[in-house]
Coordinates of N, CA and C in Angstrom, one line a residue:
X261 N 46.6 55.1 213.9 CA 46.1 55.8 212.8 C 47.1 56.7 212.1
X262 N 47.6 57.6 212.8 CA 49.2 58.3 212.6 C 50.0 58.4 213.1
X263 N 51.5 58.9 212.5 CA 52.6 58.5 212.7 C 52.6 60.0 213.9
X264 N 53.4 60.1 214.7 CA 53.3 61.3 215.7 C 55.0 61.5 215.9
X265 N 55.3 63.0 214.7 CA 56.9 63.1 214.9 C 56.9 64.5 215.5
X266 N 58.2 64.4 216.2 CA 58.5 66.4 216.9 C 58.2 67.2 215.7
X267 N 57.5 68.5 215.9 CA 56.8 69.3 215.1 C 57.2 68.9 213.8
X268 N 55.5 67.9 213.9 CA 55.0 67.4 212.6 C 53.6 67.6 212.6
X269 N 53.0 67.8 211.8 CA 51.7 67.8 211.7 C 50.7 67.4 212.9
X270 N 50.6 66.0 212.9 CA 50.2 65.3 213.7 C 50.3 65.9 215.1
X271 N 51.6 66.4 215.6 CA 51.7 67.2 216.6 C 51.1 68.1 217.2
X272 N 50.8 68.9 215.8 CA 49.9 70.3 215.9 C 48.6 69.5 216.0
X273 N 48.2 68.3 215.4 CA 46.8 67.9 215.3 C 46.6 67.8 216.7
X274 N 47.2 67.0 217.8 CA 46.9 66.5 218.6 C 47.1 67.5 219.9
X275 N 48.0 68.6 219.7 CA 48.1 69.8 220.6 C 46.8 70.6 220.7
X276 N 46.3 70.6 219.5 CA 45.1 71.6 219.0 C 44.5 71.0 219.9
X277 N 44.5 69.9 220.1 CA 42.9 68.3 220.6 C 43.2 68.3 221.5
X278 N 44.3 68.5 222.7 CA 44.9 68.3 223.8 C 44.5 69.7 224.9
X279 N 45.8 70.8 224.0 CA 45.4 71.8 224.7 C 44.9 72.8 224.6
X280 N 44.1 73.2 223.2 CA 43.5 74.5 222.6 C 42.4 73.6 222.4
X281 N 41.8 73.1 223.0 CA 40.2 72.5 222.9 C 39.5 72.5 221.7
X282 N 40.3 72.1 220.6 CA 39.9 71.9 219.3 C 39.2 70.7 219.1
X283 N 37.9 70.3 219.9 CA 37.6 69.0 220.2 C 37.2 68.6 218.4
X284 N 36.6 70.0 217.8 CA 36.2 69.4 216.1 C 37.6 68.6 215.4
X285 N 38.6 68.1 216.1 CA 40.1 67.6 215.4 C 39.9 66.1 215.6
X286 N 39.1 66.2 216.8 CA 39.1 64.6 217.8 C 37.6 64.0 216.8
X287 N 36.7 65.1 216.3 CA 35.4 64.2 215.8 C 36.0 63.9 214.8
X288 N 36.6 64.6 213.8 CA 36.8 64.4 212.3 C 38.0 63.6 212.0
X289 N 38.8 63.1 213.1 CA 39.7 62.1 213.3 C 38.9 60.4 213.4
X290 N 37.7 60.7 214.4 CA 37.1 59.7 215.1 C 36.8 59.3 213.5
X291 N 35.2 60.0 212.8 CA 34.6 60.1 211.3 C 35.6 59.1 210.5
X292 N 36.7 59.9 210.5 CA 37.6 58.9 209.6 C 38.1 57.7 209.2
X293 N 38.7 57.6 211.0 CA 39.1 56.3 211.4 C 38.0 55.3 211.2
X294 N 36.9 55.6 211.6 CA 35.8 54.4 211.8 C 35.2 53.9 210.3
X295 N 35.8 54.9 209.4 CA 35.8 53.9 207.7 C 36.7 52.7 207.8
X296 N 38.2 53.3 208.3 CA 38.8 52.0 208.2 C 38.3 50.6 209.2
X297 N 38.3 50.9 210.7 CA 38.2 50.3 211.4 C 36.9 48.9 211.1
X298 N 35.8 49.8 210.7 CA 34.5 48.8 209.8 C 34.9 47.9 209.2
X299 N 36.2 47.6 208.7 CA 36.3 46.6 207.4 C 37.2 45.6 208.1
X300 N 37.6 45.7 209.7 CA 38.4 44.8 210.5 C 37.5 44.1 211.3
X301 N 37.1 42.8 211.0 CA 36.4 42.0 211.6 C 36.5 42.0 213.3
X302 N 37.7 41.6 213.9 CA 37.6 41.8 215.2 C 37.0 43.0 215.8
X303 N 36.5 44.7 215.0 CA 35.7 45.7 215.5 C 34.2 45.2 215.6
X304 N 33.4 44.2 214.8 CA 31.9 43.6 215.1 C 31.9 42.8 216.3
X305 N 33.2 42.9 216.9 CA 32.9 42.1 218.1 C 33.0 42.8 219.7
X306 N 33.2 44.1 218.9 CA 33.2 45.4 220.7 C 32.0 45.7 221.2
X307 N 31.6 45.3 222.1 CA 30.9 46.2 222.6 C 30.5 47.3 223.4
X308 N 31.8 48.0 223.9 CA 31.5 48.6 224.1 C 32.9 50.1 223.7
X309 N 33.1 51.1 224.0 CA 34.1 52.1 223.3 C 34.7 52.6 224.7
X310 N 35.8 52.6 225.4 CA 36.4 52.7 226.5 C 37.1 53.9 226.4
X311 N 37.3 55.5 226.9 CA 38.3 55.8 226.7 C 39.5 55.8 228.0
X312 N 40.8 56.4 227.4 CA 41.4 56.3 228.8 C 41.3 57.4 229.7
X313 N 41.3 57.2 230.7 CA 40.8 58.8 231.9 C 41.6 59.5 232.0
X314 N 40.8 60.9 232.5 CA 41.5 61.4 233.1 C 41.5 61.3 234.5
X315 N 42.4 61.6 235.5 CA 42.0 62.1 236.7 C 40.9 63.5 237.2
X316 N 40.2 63.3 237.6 CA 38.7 64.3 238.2 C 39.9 65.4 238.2
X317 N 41.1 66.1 238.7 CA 41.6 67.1 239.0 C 42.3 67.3 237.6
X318 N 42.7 66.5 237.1 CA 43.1 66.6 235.4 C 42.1 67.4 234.5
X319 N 40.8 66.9 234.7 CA 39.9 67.0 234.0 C 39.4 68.3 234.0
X320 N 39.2 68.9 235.5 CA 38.9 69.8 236.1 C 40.1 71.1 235.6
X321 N 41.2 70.5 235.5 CA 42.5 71.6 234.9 C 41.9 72.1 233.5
X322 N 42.1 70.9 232.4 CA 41.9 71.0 231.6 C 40.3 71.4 230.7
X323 N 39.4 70.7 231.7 CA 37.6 71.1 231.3 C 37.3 70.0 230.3
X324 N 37.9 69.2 229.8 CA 37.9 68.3 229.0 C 39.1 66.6 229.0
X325 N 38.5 65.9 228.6 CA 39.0 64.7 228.0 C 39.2 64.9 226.7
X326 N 40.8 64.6 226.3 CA 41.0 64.8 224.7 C 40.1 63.6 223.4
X327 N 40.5 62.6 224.5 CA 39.4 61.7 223.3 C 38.3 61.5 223.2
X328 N 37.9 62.2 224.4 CA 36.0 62.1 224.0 C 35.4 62.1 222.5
X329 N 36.0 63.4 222.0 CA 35.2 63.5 220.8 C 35.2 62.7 219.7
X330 N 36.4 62.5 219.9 CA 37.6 61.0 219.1 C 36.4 59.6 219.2
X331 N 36.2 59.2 220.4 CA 35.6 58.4 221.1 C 34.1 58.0 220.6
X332 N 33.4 59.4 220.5 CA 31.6 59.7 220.4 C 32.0 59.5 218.9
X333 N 32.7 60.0 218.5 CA 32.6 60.0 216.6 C 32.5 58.3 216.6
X334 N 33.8 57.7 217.2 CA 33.8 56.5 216.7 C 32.7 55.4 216.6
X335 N 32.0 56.2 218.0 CA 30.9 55.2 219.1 C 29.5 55.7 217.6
X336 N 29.4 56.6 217.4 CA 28.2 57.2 216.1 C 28.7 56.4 215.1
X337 N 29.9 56.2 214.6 CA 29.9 55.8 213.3 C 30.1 54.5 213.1
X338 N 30.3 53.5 214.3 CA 30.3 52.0 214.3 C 29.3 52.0 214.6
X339 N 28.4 52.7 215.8 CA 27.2 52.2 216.3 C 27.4 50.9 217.4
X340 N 28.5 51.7 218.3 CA 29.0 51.0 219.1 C 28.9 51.9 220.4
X341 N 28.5 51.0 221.6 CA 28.2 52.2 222.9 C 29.6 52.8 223.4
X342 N 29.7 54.2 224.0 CA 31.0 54.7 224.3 C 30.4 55.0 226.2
X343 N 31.2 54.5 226.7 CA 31.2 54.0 228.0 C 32.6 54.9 228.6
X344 N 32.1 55.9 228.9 CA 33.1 57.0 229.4 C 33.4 56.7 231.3
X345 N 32.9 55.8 232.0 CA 32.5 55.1 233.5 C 33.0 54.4 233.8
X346 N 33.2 53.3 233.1 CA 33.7 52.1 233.7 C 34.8 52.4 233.9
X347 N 35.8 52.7 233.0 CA 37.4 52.8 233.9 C 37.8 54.1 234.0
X348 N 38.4 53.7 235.5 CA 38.8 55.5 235.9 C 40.1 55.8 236.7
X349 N 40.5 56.5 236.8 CA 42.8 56.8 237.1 C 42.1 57.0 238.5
X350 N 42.5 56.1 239.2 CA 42.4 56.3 240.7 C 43.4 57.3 241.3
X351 N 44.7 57.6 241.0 CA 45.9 58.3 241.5 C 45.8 59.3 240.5
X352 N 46.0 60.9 241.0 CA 46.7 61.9 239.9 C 48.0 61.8 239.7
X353 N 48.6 62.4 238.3 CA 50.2 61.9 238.3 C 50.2 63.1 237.2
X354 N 51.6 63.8 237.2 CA 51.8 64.8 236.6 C 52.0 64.4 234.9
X355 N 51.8 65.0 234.5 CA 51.8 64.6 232.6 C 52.8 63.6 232.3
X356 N 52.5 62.9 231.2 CA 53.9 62.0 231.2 C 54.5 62.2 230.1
X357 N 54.2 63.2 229.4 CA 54.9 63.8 227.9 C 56.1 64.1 227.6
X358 N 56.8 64.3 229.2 CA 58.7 64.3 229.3 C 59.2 63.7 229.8
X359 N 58.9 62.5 230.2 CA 59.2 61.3 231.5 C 59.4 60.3 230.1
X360 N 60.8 59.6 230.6 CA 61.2 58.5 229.3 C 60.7 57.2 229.9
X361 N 60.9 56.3 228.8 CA 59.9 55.0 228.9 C 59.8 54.4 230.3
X362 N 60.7 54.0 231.1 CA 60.6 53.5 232.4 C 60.1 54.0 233.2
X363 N 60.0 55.2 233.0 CA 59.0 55.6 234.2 C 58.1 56.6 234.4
X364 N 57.4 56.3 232.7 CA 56.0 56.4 232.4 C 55.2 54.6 232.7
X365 N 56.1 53.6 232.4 CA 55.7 52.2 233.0 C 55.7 52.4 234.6
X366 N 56.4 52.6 235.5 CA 56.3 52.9 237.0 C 55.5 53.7 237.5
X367 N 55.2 54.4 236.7 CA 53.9 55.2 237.0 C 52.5 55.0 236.7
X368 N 52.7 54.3 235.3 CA 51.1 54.0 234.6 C 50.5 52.9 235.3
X369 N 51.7 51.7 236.2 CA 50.9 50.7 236.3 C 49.7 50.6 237.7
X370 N 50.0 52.1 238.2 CA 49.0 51.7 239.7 C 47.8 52.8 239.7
X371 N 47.8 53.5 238.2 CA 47.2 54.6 238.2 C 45.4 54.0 237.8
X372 N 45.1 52.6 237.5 CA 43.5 52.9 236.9 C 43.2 51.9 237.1
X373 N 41.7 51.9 237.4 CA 41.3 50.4 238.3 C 39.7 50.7 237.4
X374 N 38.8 49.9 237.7 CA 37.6 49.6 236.9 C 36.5 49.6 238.1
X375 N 35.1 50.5 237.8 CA 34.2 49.8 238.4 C 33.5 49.7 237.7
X376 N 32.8 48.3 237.6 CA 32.1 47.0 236.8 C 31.1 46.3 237.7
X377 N 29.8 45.8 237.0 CA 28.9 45.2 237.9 C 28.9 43.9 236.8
X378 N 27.8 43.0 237.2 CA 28.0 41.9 236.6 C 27.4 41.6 234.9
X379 N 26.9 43.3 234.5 CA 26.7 43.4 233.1 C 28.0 43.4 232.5
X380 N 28.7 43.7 232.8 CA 30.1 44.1 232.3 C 31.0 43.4 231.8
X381 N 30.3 42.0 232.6 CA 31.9 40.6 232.1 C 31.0 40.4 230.7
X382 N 32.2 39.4 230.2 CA 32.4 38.8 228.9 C 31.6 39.5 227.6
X383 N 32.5 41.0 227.9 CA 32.4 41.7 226.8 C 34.0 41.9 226.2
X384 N 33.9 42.7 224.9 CA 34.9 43.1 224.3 C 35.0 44.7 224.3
X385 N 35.9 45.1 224.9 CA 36.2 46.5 224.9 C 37.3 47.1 223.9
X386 N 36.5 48.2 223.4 CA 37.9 49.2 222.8 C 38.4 50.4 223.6
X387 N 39.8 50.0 223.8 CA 40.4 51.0 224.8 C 40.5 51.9 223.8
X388 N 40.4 53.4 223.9 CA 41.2 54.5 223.0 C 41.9 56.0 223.7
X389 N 43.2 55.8 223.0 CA 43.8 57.1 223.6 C 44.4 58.2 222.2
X390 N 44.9 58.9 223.0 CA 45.1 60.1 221.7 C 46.5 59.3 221.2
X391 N 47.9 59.3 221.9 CA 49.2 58.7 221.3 C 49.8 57.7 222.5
X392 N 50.0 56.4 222.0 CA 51.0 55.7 221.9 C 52.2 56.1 222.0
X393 N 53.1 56.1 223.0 CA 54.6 56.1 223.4 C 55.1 54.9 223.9
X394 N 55.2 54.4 224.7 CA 56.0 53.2 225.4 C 54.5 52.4 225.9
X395 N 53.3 52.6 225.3 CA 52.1 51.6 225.8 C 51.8 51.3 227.5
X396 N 52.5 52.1 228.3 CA 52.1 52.3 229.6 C 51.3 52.7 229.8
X397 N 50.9 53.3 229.6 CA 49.1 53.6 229.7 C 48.5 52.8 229.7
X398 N 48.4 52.2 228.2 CA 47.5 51.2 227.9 C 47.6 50.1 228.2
X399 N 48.6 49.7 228.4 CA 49.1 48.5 229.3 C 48.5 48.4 230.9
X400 N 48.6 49.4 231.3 CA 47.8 49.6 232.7 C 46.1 49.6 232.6
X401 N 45.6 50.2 231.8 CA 44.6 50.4 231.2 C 43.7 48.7 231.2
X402 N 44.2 48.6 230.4 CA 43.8 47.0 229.8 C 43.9 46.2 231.0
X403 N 45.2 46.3 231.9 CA 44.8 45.3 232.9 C 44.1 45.1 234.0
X404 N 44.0 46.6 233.9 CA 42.5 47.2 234.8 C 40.8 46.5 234.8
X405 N 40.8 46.9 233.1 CA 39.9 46.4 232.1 C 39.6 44.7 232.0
X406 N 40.8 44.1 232.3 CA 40.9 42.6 232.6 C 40.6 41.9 233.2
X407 N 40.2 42.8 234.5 CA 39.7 42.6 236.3 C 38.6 42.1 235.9
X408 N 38.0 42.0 235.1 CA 36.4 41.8 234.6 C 36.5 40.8 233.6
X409 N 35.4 39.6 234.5 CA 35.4 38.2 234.6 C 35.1 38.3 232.6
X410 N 35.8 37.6 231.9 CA 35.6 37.1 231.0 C 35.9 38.0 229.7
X411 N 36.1 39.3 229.9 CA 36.5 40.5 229.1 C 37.4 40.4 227.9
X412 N 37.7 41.3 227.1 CA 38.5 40.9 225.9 C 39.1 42.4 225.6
X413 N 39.9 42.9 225.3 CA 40.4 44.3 225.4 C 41.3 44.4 224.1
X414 N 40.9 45.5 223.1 CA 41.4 45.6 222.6 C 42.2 47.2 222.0
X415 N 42.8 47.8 221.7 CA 43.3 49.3 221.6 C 42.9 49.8 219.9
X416 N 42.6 51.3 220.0 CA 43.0 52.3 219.3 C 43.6 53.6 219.7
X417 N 45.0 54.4 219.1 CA 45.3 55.3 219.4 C 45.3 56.5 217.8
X418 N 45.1 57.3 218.4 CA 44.8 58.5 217.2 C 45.9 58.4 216.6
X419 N 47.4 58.5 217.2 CA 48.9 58.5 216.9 C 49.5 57.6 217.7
X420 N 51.1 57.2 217.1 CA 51.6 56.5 217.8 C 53.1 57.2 217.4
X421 N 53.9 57.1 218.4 CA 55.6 57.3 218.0 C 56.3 56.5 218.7
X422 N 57.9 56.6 218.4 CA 58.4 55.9 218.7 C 59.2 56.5 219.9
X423 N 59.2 58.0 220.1 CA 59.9 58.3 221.3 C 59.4 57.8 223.0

């Protein structure tokens, strides 16, 4: 959705949404996005809105998940279910916000596993995170998400950079 540069805008947008619990940044992001998103055929085929987790002691630090709100907007304005359950970070791991590409991938790939019952296969999921760096995350995410017989996985991130 946006470009995410060292103190840029987007930065402040996502700090606000991250660590000053400015969760109204994450609805009016979601609101937005989901005009464009509606006009991309592959979105009539999600069923359901995935976000990525946090760890239970993450969550507990922080009191919030950043993309929830990001997430509910989107799940309201496609009219698509947001399924906050199904995938969850089995391991805590310290922030990966200063850790360079290799080993935010050595870390993201053992971090998140799925629990799924047999409603769950041969759906299409939308994974969503706040920013995109080296796709370790989501990469782990999704293959988690893939454990599940017949599944289809697809991503949205609020921002994306290239650092």
């Amino acid at each position: 959705m946006l470009y995410f540069h060292h103190k840029g805008i987007v930065q402040n947008l996502i700090h606000n949404l991250k660590y000053k619990n400015h969760q109204e940044v994450g609805s009016l992001l979601g609101k937005w996005y989901a005009k464009d998103l509606e006009n991309i055929s592959q979105i009539q085929t999600v069923s359901e809105i995935i976000p990525v987790p946090l760890h239970k002691k993450r969550l507990e630090e922080r009191g919030y998940n950043q993309v929830t709100t990001f997430c509910e907007a989107l799940s309201k304005e496609l009219e698509i279910p947001y399924n906050p359950n199904l995938l969850y970070r089995s391991r805590y791991s310290k922030t990966q916000t200063k850790k360079d590409k290799e080993n935010r991938k050595d870390i993201a790939n053992s971090l998140f596993d799925v629990n799924f019952t047999e409603a769950d296969q041969n759906k299409h999921f939308l994974l969503v995170d706040d920013v995109m760096t080296s796709g370790a995350t989501l990469e782990s995410c999704a293959k988690a998400l893939l454990k599940i017989p017949n599944s289809k996985v697809s991503v949205v991130t609020i921002a994306y950079t290239l650092s």
